[in-house]
Amino acid sequence: MTAQVDGSAAGAAGAAGVAEAAGAESGRDPRVPGTVRRRVLVGAVALVMLAGGVSIAHGAADGTDGAPAPDSGGHAAHDAGKAGGTGKVSGDGKAAGTGDAPLVGGASRSGGLWMRADGVFSPPGSFVPSDALTYDTGLVPAAARIEITQYADRTSHRVTTRLRGLVPNRGYGMHVHTSPCGADPVSAGPHYQHRTSATADPVNEVWLDFRTDGNGAGEAEARHDWGFREGGARSVIVHDAQGGAGKRVACFTVPFAP
C-alpha cells in the first residue's frame, strides 16, 4: 500500500527541519528565539551587580537639620551620568544629562551643601573596577557596601558613614585620608588633618570608628566647626582596629567638597 502525505503538511515539516538545522548550527534552540542572548545579558548584569561599583549624588541641603533635600535624585543622579553626554547634575541633585558626571555641588538658601557617595567593595584588579577596594576580604568581604554623606553650612561640618555586609559584632576604625585609593593600601596617604603636623585625634582629624551589629551593619558620624581644604580630602580608610592606627583593610575614594 502506498502512503500519501498532504502537501501543506510536508511543507511545514520541511520548514521545521530547516529551522531545526539552522538552530543546531548557531548553537541555540530555534524554538526559543533569543534564549542565548537573554542568558548572556542576564549573566552580564549579575556580574556587574556582584563585582561592585559606586554612585554619587550632589545637591542642595534645605532646612536646618542638614538632611539632603527630598527627591534629590539620590544615587540615580550618578548612575544616569554613566551613559554618555554632559553628565551635569543640577543644584537639586537631579541628573541634567549623561556621561562621566563632573562633581557638582549645590547651595541652599541657608548656605548649606551636601554630597553622598556609595560603593560596593571589591578586591583591586577585579573585572569590574570599583572606587571601593577591600584589601582583606576576611574583614571586609567583597560585595560589602559603604555610604559616605557630607554636609556643610556656615557654622558646621558633618561626615557620616553607613556600612553593610561586614563581620558581625566587631569594632572597626575609619578615618578620612588625603589621597585616592589604589591597589596598594598606602596609596591613600595619611589622615586628613585640619592643622597639619598637629595632633592626631578626633578633634583635628575626621574619625569614624564604628562597631557592627549582629547583621554586620555599622554607622558613625563626625562633627567639626571646620571643613576640608580644596582637594585635601580624597578617601576614607577602614582599619582593623579602632583608634588612631591599625591595619588598612579597605578604602573608598570619596569626592569630598571643600
PDB file of C-alpha atoms in Angstrom:
ATOM      1  CA  MET A   1       0.000   0.000   0.000  1.00  0.00           C
ATOM      2  CA  THR A   2       1.335   3.475  -0.842  1.00  0.00           C
ATOM      3  CA  ALA A   3       1.325   6.121   1.892  1.00  0.00           C
ATOM      4  CA  GLN A   4       0.147   9.598   0.911  1.00  0.00           C
ATOM      5  CA  VAL A   5       1.274  12.818   2.640  1.00  0.00           C
ATOM      6  CA  ASP A   6      -0.633  16.094   2.439  1.00  0.00           C
ATOM      7  CA  GLY A   7       1.464  18.687   0.569  1.00  0.00           C
ATOM      8  CA  SER A   8       0.985  21.515   3.115  1.00  0.00           C
ATOM      9  CA  ALA A   9       1.906  19.242   5.986  1.00  0.00           C
ATOM     10  CA  ALA A  10       5.056  18.156   4.163  1.00  0.00           C
ATOM     11  CA  GLY A  11       5.973  21.788   3.545  1.00  0.00           C
ATOM     12  CA  ALA A  12       5.536  22.647   7.211  1.00  0.00           C
ATOM     13  CA  ALA A  13       7.607  19.688   8.257  1.00  0.00           C
ATOM     14  CA  GLY A  14      10.332  20.673   5.818  1.00  0.00           C
ATOM     15  CA  ALA A  15      10.394  24.252   7.126  1.00  0.00           C
ATOM     16  CA  ALA A  16      10.620  22.978  10.668  1.00  0.00           C
ATOM     17  CA  GLY A  17      13.518  20.763   9.684  1.00  0.00           C
ATOM     18  CA  VAL A  18      15.384  23.683   8.128  1.00  0.00           C
ATOM     19  CA  ALA A  19      14.816  25.800  11.242  1.00  0.00           C
ATOM     20  CA  GLU A  20      15.992  22.929  13.437  1.00  0.00           C
ATOM     21  CA  ALA A  21      19.151  22.548  11.389  1.00  0.00           C
ATOM     22  CA  ALA A  22      19.815  26.286  11.448  1.00  0.00           C
ATOM     23  CA  GLY A  23      19.360  26.323  15.217  1.00  0.00           C
ATOM     24  CA  ALA A  24      21.790  23.447  15.599  1.00  0.00           C
ATOM     25  CA  GLU A  25      24.407  25.297  13.525  1.00  0.00           C
ATOM     26  CA  SER A  26      24.035  28.543  15.510  1.00  0.00           C
ATOM     27  CA  GLY A  27      24.244  26.731  18.858  1.00  0.00           C
ATOM     28  CA  ARG A  28      20.845  27.823  20.202  1.00  0.00           C
ATOM     29  CA  ASP A  29      17.396  26.330  20.464  1.00  0.00           C
ATOM     30  CA  PRO A  30      15.354  27.643  17.486  1.00  0.00           C
ATOM     31  CA  ARG A  31      12.152  27.071  19.391  1.00  0.00           C
ATOM     32  CA  VAL A  32      13.108  29.696  21.964  1.00  0.00           C
ATOM     33  CA  PRO A  33      14.296  32.762  19.989  1.00  0.00           C
ATOM     34  CA  GLY A  34      16.891  34.916  21.718  1.00  0.00           C
ATOM     35  CA  THR A  35      17.437  32.429  24.572  1.00  0.00           C
ATOM     36  CA  VAL A  36      21.212  32.581  24.441  1.00  0.00           C
ATOM     37  CA  ARG A  37      21.292  36.357  24.104  1.00  0.00           C
ATOM     38  CA  ARG A  38      18.976  36.793  27.076  1.00  0.00           C
ATOM     39  CA  ARG A  39      21.098  34.456  29.162  1.00  0.00           C
ATOM     40  CA  VAL A  40      24.262  36.338  28.295  1.00  0.00           C
ATOM     41  CA  LEU A  41      22.601  39.675  29.115  1.00  0.00           C
ATOM     42  CA  VAL A  42      21.288  38.460  32.466  1.00  0.00           C
ATOM     43  CA  GLY A  43      24.682  36.988  33.295  1.00  0.00           C
ATOM     44  CA  ALA A  44      26.433  40.252  32.471  1.00  0.00           C
ATOM     45  CA  VAL A  45      24.032  42.266  34.647  1.00  0.00           C
ATOM     46  CA  ALA A  46      24.505  39.868  37.546  1.00  0.00           C
ATOM     47  CA  LEU A  47      28.280  40.096  37.174  1.00  0.00           C
ATOM     48  CA  VAL A  48      28.198  43.872  37.314  1.00  0.00           C
ATOM     49  CA  MET A  49      25.976  43.811  40.394  1.00  0.00           C
ATOM     50  CA  LEU A  50      28.250  41.376  42.194  1.00  0.00           C
ATOM     51  CA  ALA A  51      31.531  42.934  41.173  1.00  0.00           C
ATOM     52  CA  GLY A  52      30.711  46.310  42.646  1.00  0.00           C
ATOM     53  CA  GLY A  53      30.611  49.963  41.751  1.00  0.00           C
ATOM     54  CA  VAL A  54      29.980  53.404  43.079  1.00  0.00           C
ATOM     55  CA  SER A  55      27.313  56.034  42.719  1.00  0.00           C
ATOM     56  CA  ILE A  56      27.492  59.668  43.725  1.00  0.00           C
ATOM     57  CA  ALA A  57      24.873  62.350  44.301  1.00  0.00           C
ATOM     58  CA  HIS A  58      25.386  66.020  44.983  1.00  0.00           C
ATOM     59  CA  GLY A  59      22.862  68.725  45.714  1.00  0.00           C
ATOM     60  CA  ALA A  60      21.478  71.386  47.979  1.00  0.00           C
ATOM     61  CA  ALA A  61      20.530  70.820  51.591  1.00  0.00           C
ATOM     62  CA  ASP A  62      17.445  72.731  52.701  1.00  0.00           C
ATOM     63  CA  GLY A  63      16.306  73.125  56.255  1.00  0.00           C
ATOM     64  CA  THR A  64      18.277  73.430  59.466  1.00  0.00           C
ATOM     65  CA  ASP A  65      18.797  69.745  60.196  1.00  0.00           C
ATOM     66  CA  GLY A  66      21.329  69.250  57.405  1.00  0.00           C
ATOM     67  CA  ALA A  67      19.379  66.489  55.699  1.00  0.00           C
ATOM     68  CA  PRO A  68      19.579  66.177  51.908  1.00  0.00           C
ATOM     69  CA  ALA A  69      16.738  67.851  50.087  1.00  0.00           C
ATOM     70  CA  PRO A  70      13.810  65.457  49.398  1.00  0.00           C
ATOM     71  CA  ASP A  71      13.506  63.882  45.944  1.00  0.00           C
ATOM     72  CA  SER A  72      17.058  64.978  45.209  1.00  0.00           C
ATOM     73  CA  GLY A  73      17.781  62.259  42.670  1.00  0.00           C
ATOM     74  CA  GLY A  74      19.975  60.350  45.110  1.00  0.00           C
ATOM     75  CA  HIS A  75      22.111  57.563  43.751  1.00  0.00           C
ATOM     76  CA  ALA A  76      20.414  57.641  40.374  1.00  0.00           C
ATOM     77  CA  ALA A  77      21.967  61.023  39.630  1.00  0.00           C
ATOM     78  CA  HIS A  78      25.388  59.459  39.165  1.00  0.00           C
ATOM     79  CA  ASP A  79      24.092  56.253  37.603  1.00  0.00           C
ATOM     80  CA  ALA A  80      22.400  58.264  34.859  1.00  0.00           C
ATOM     81  CA  GLY A  81      25.646  60.128  34.316  1.00  0.00           C
ATOM     82  CA  LYS A  82      27.436  56.973  33.174  1.00  0.00           C
ATOM     83  CA  ALA A  83      25.737  56.552  29.820  1.00  0.00           C
ATOM     84  CA  GLY A  84      27.194  59.442  27.824  1.00  0.00           C
ATOM     85  CA  GLY A  85      26.547  63.174  27.422  1.00  0.00           C
ATOM     86  CA  THR A  86      27.127  66.254  29.508  1.00  0.00           C
ATOM     87  CA  GLY A  87      26.921  64.494  32.864  1.00  0.00           C
ATOM     88  CA  LYS A  88      25.944  67.619  34.786  1.00  0.00           C
ATOM     89  CA  VAL A  89      23.906  67.466  37.960  1.00  0.00           C
ATOM     90  CA  SER A  90      21.647  70.364  38.848  1.00  0.00           C
ATOM     91  CA  GLY A  91      21.598  72.082  42.197  1.00  0.00           C
ATOM     92  CA  ASP A  92      18.721  69.911  43.380  1.00  0.00           C
ATOM     93  CA  GLY A  93      20.783  66.777  42.741  1.00  0.00           C
ATOM     94  CA  LYS A  94      18.891  65.615  39.655  1.00  0.00           C
ATOM     95  CA  ALA A  95      20.744  64.500  36.572  1.00  0.00           C
ATOM     96  CA  ALA A  96      20.691  67.129  33.826  1.00  0.00           C
ATOM     97  CA  GLY A  97      22.437  64.920  31.283  1.00  0.00           C
ATOM     98  CA  THR A  98      24.573  61.841  30.995  1.00  0.00           C
ATOM     99  CA  GLY A  99      28.259  60.998  30.812  1.00  0.00           C
ATOM    100  CA  ASP A 100      31.044  60.664  33.380  1.00  0.00           C
ATOM    101  CA  ALA A 101      29.439  63.174  35.707  1.00  0.00           C
ATOM    102  CA  PRO A 102      31.608  66.078  36.875  1.00  0.00           C
ATOM    103  CA  LEU A 103      31.301  66.549  40.615  1.00  0.00           C
ATOM    104  CA  VAL A 104      28.787  69.346  41.123  1.00  0.00           C
ATOM    105  CA  GLY A 105      27.557  70.594  44.475  1.00  0.00           C
ATOM    106  CA  GLY A 106      24.650  72.793  45.376  1.00  0.00           C
ATOM    107  CA  ALA A 107      23.949  75.538  47.885  1.00  0.00           C
ATOM    108  CA  SER A 108      20.654  76.149  49.630  1.00  0.00           C
ATOM    109  CA  ARG A 109      19.241  79.449  50.796  1.00  0.00           C
ATOM    110  CA  SER A 110      20.849  78.803  54.176  1.00  0.00           C
ATOM    111  CA  GLY A 111      24.243  78.292  52.536  1.00  0.00           C
ATOM    112  CA  GLY A 112      24.435  74.525  53.131  1.00  0.00           C
ATOM    113  CA  LEU A 113      25.535  71.806  50.715  1.00  0.00           C
ATOM    114  CA  TRP A 114      25.619  68.044  50.776  1.00  0.00           C
ATOM    115  CA  MET A 115      27.309  65.180  48.978  1.00  0.00           C
ATOM    116  CA  ARG A 116      26.628  61.459  49.143  1.00  0.00           C
ATOM    117  CA  ALA A 117      28.716  58.632  47.664  1.00  0.00           C
ATOM    118  CA  ASP A 118      28.149  54.903  47.983  1.00  0.00           C
ATOM    119  CA  GLY A 119      30.088  51.914  46.728  1.00  0.00           C
ATOM    120  CA  VAL A 120      30.407  48.145  46.734  1.00  0.00           C
ATOM    121  CA  PHE A 121      33.742  46.722  47.847  1.00  0.00           C
ATOM    122  CA  SER A 122      35.776  44.519  45.534  1.00  0.00           C
ATOM    123  CA  PRO A 123      39.444  43.470  45.544  1.00  0.00           C
ATOM    124  CA  PRO A 124      41.950  45.502  43.492  1.00  0.00           C
ATOM    125  CA  GLY A 125      42.130  44.301  39.898  1.00  0.00           C
ATOM    126  CA  SER A 126      38.570  42.960  39.802  1.00  0.00           C
ATOM    127  CA  PHE A 127      36.927  42.513  36.388  1.00  0.00           C
ATOM    128  CA  VAL A 128      34.624  45.465  37.055  1.00  0.00           C
ATOM    129  CA  PRO A 129      36.629  48.302  38.694  1.00  0.00           C
ATOM    130  CA  SER A 130      35.271  49.927  41.852  1.00  0.00           C
ATOM    131  CA  ASP A 131      36.160  53.011  43.882  1.00  0.00           C
ATOM    132  CA  ALA A 132      35.644  50.852  46.992  1.00  0.00           C
ATOM    133  CA  LEU A 133      38.557  48.434  47.477  1.00  0.00           C
ATOM    134  CA  THR A 134      38.952  45.661  50.031  1.00  0.00           C
ATOM    135  CA  TYR A 135      42.447  44.531  50.956  1.00  0.00           C
ATOM    136  CA  ASP A 136      41.264  41.898  53.468  1.00  0.00           C
ATOM    137  CA  THR A 137      38.124  40.030  52.378  1.00  0.00           C
ATOM    138  CA  GLY A 138      38.005  38.262  55.749  1.00  0.00           C
ATOM    139  CA  LEU A 139      37.217  41.583  57.459  1.00  0.00           C
ATOM    140  CA  VAL A 140      35.615  43.490  54.559  1.00  0.00           C
ATOM    141  CA  PRO A 141      34.070  40.893  52.214  1.00  0.00           C
ATOM    142  CA  ALA A 142      33.648  41.547  48.522  1.00  0.00           C
ATOM    143  CA  ALA A 143      30.121  42.940  47.931  1.00  0.00           C
ATOM    144  CA  ALA A 144      30.059  44.694  51.336  1.00  0.00           C
ATOM    145  CA  ARG A 145      28.636  48.195  50.948  1.00  0.00           C
ATOM    146  CA  ILE A 146      29.605  51.649  52.160  1.00  0.00           C
ATOM    147  CA  GLU A 147      27.906  55.046  52.055  1.00  0.00           C
ATOM    148  CA  ILE A 148      29.518  58.382  52.925  1.00  0.00           C
ATOM    149  CA  THR A 149      27.500  61.578  53.356  1.00  0.00           C
ATOM    150  CA  GLN A 150      28.988  65.039  53.816  1.00  0.00           C
ATOM    151  CA  TYR A 151      27.026  68.100  54.944  1.00  0.00           C
ATOM    152  CA  ALA A 152      28.409  71.579  55.481  1.00  0.00           C
ATOM    153  CA  ASP A 153      26.984  75.010  56.203  1.00  0.00           C
ATOM    154  CA  ARG A 154      28.375  78.292  57.539  1.00  0.00           C
ATOM    155  CA  THR A 155      28.967  77.008  61.060  1.00  0.00           C
ATOM    156  CA  SER A 156      29.296  73.227  60.987  1.00  0.00           C
ATOM    157  CA  HIS A 157      30.669  70.306  59.002  1.00  0.00           C
ATOM    158  CA  ARG A 158      29.439  66.736  59.307  1.00  0.00           C
ATOM    159  CA  VAL A 159      30.607  63.445  57.768  1.00  0.00           C
ATOM    160  CA  THR A 160      28.607  60.257  58.302  1.00  0.00           C
ATOM    161  CA  THR A 161      29.099  56.682  57.170  1.00  0.00           C
ATOM    162  CA  ARG A 162      26.927  53.587  56.928  1.00  0.00           C
ATOM    163  CA  LEU A 163      28.250  50.114  56.067  1.00  0.00           C
ATOM    164  CA  ARG A 164      26.661  46.712  55.455  1.00  0.00           C
ATOM    165  CA  GLY A 165      27.978  43.195  54.951  1.00  0.00           C
ATOM    166  CA  LEU A 166      30.930  43.308  57.373  1.00  0.00           C
ATOM    167  CA  VAL A 167      31.860  40.890  60.153  1.00  0.00           C
ATOM    168  CA  PRO A 168      29.107  40.963  62.812  1.00  0.00           C
ATOM    169  CA  ASN A 169      29.729  42.344  66.306  1.00  0.00           C
ATOM    170  CA  ARG A 170      33.181  43.711  65.551  1.00  0.00           C
ATOM    171  CA  GLY A 171      34.897  47.062  66.014  1.00  0.00           C
ATOM    172  CA  TYR A 172      36.485  48.891  63.061  1.00  0.00           C
ATOM    173  CA  GLY A 173      38.413  52.132  62.748  1.00  0.00           C
ATOM    174  CA  MET A 174      37.851  54.638  59.933  1.00  0.00           C
ATOM    175  CA  HIS A 175      39.452  57.964  59.031  1.00  0.00           C
ATOM    176  CA  VAL A 176      39.366  60.449  56.166  1.00  0.00           C
ATOM    177  CA  HIS A 177      42.648  60.326  54.193  1.00  0.00           C
ATOM    178  CA  THR A 178      44.370  62.742  51.833  1.00  0.00           C
ATOM    179  CA  SER A 179      44.662  60.749  48.565  1.00  0.00           C
ATOM    180  CA  PRO A 180      42.529  58.420  46.409  1.00  0.00           C
ATOM    181  CA  CYS A 181      42.595  54.666  46.931  1.00  0.00           C
ATOM    182  CA  GLY A 182      44.930  52.418  44.986  1.00  0.00           C
ATOM    183  CA  ALA A 183      45.915  48.767  44.726  1.00  0.00           C
ATOM    184  CA  ASP A 184      48.476  49.416  47.471  1.00  0.00           C
ATOM    185  CA  PRO A 185      46.788  50.415  50.753  1.00  0.00           C
ATOM    186  CA  VAL A 186      49.381  53.146  51.357  1.00  0.00           C
ATOM    187  CA  SER A 187      48.214  54.976  48.207  1.00  0.00           C
ATOM    188  CA  ALA A 188      45.545  56.813  50.235  1.00  0.00           C
ATOM    189  CA  GLY A 189      48.214  58.765  52.108  1.00  0.00           C
ATOM    190  CA  PRO A 190      47.990  59.914  55.728  1.00  0.00           C
ATOM    191  CA  HIS A 191      44.997  61.074  57.747  1.00  0.00           C
ATOM    192  CA  TYR A 192      43.498  64.387  56.703  1.00  0.00           C
ATOM    193  CA  GLN A 193      44.338  66.987  59.369  1.00  0.00           C
ATOM    194  CA  HIS A 194      42.729  70.368  59.910  1.00  0.00           C
ATOM    195  CA  ARG A 195      46.021  71.671  61.266  1.00  0.00           C
ATOM    196  CA  THR A 196      48.768  69.730  59.520  1.00  0.00           C
ATOM    197  CA  SER A 197      51.538  68.143  61.579  1.00  0.00           C
ATOM    198  CA  ALA A 198      49.496  68.753  64.704  1.00  0.00           C
ATOM    199  CA  THR A 199      47.740  66.295  66.989  1.00  0.00           C
ATOM    200  CA  ALA A 200      46.344  63.024  65.599  1.00  0.00           C
ATOM    201  CA  ASP A 201      42.970  62.901  67.352  1.00  0.00           C
ATOM    202  CA  PRO A 202      39.243  63.171  66.575  1.00  0.00           C
ATOM    203  CA  VAL A 203      39.345  66.954  67.108  1.00  0.00           C
ATOM    204  CA  ASN A 204      41.979  67.631  64.421  1.00  0.00           C
ATOM    205  CA  GLU A 205      41.047  64.711  62.131  1.00  0.00           C
ATOM    206  CA  VAL A 206      37.870  63.021  60.919  1.00  0.00           C
ATOM    207  CA  TRP A 207      37.460  59.762  62.834  1.00  0.00           C
ATOM    208  CA  LEU A 208      34.527  57.486  62.004  1.00  0.00           C
ATOM    209  CA  ASP A 209      35.184  54.467  64.225  1.00  0.00           C
ATOM    210  CA  PHE A 210      32.195  52.128  64.490  1.00  0.00           C
ATOM    211  CA  ARG A 211      31.078  48.747  65.740  1.00  0.00           C
ATOM    212  CA  THR A 212      28.910  46.420  63.656  1.00  0.00           C
ATOM    213  CA  ASP A 213      25.691  44.878  64.873  1.00  0.00           C
ATOM    214  CA  GLY A 214      24.673  41.230  64.626  1.00  0.00           C
ATOM    215  CA  ASN A 215      23.973  41.641  60.907  1.00  0.00           C
ATOM    216  CA  GLY A 216      27.356  43.188  60.073  1.00  0.00           C
ATOM    217  CA  ALA A 217      25.997  46.743  59.719  1.00  0.00           C
ATOM    218  CA  GLY A 218      27.604  49.795  61.303  1.00  0.00           C
ATOM    219  CA  GLU A 219      27.451  53.571  61.215  1.00  0.00           C
ATOM    220  CA  ALA A 220      29.272  56.595  62.598  1.00  0.00           C
ATOM    221  CA  GLU A 221      29.288  60.395  62.450  1.00  0.00           C
ATOM    222  CA  ALA A 222      31.944  63.081  62.954  1.00  0.00           C
ATOM    223  CA  ARG A 223      31.146  66.782  63.514  1.00  0.00           C
ATOM    224  CA  HIS A 224      33.530  69.747  63.358  1.00  0.00           C
ATOM    225  CA  ASP A 225      33.373  73.515  63.082  1.00  0.00           C
ATOM    226  CA  TRP A 226      35.842  73.383  60.160  1.00  0.00           C
ATOM    227  CA  GLY A 227      35.651  71.970  56.623  1.00  0.00           C
ATOM    228  CA  PHE A 228      38.098  70.415  54.171  1.00  0.00           C
ATOM    229  CA  ARG A 229      40.667  72.270  52.116  1.00  0.00           C
ATOM    230  CA  GLU A 230      40.223  72.181  48.347  1.00  0.00           C
ATOM    231  CA  GLY A 231      41.411  68.738  47.146  1.00  0.00           C
ATOM    232  CA  GLY A 232      42.787  67.878  50.577  1.00  0.00           C
ATOM    233  CA  ALA A 233      40.413  65.013  51.473  1.00  0.00           C
ATOM    234  CA  ARG A 234      40.057  62.242  48.885  1.00  0.00           C
ATOM    235  CA  SER A 235      39.156  58.942  50.595  1.00  0.00           C
ATOM    236  CA  VAL A 236      38.235  57.021  53.729  1.00  0.00           C
ATOM    237  CA  ILE A 237      40.240  54.092  55.040  1.00  0.00           C
ATOM    238  CA  VAL A 238      38.697  51.257  57.079  1.00  0.00           C
ATOM    239  CA  HIS A 239      41.112  49.887  59.705  1.00  0.00           C
ATOM    240  CA  ASP A 240      41.060  46.575  61.533  1.00  0.00           C
ATOM    241  CA  ALA A 241      41.084  48.318  64.930  1.00  0.00           C
ATOM    242  CA  GLN A 242      39.605  51.446  66.438  1.00  0.00           C
ATOM    243  CA  GLY A 243      41.768  54.406  67.421  1.00  0.00           C
ATOM    244  CA  GLY A 244      44.422  56.356  65.603  1.00  0.00           C
ATOM    245  CA  ALA A 245      46.113  53.464  63.801  1.00  0.00           C
ATOM    246  CA  GLY A 246      45.592  49.913  62.625  1.00  0.00           C
ATOM    247  CA  LYS A 247      45.979  47.758  59.541  1.00  0.00           C
ATOM    248  CA  ARG A 248      44.336  49.210  56.411  1.00  0.00           C
ATOM    249  CA  VAL A 249      41.722  46.660  55.353  1.00  0.00           C
ATOM    250  CA  ALA A 250      39.618  48.677  52.891  1.00  0.00           C
ATOM    251  CA  CYS A 251      39.482  52.043  51.123  1.00  0.00           C
ATOM    252  CA  PHE A 252      36.804  54.131  49.417  1.00  0.00           C
ATOM    253  CA  THR A 253      37.623  57.066  47.129  1.00  0.00           C
ATOM    254  CA  VAL A 254      35.235  59.903  48.003  1.00  0.00           C
ATOM    255  CA  PRO A 255      34.884  63.306  46.244  1.00  0.00           C
ATOM    256  CA  PHE A 256      34.743  65.382  49.406  1.00  0.00           C
ATOM    257  CA  ALA A 257      33.753  69.004  48.863  1.00  0.00           C
ATOM    258  CA  PRO A 258      35.766  71.861  50.435  1.00  0.00           C
TER     259      PRO A 258
END
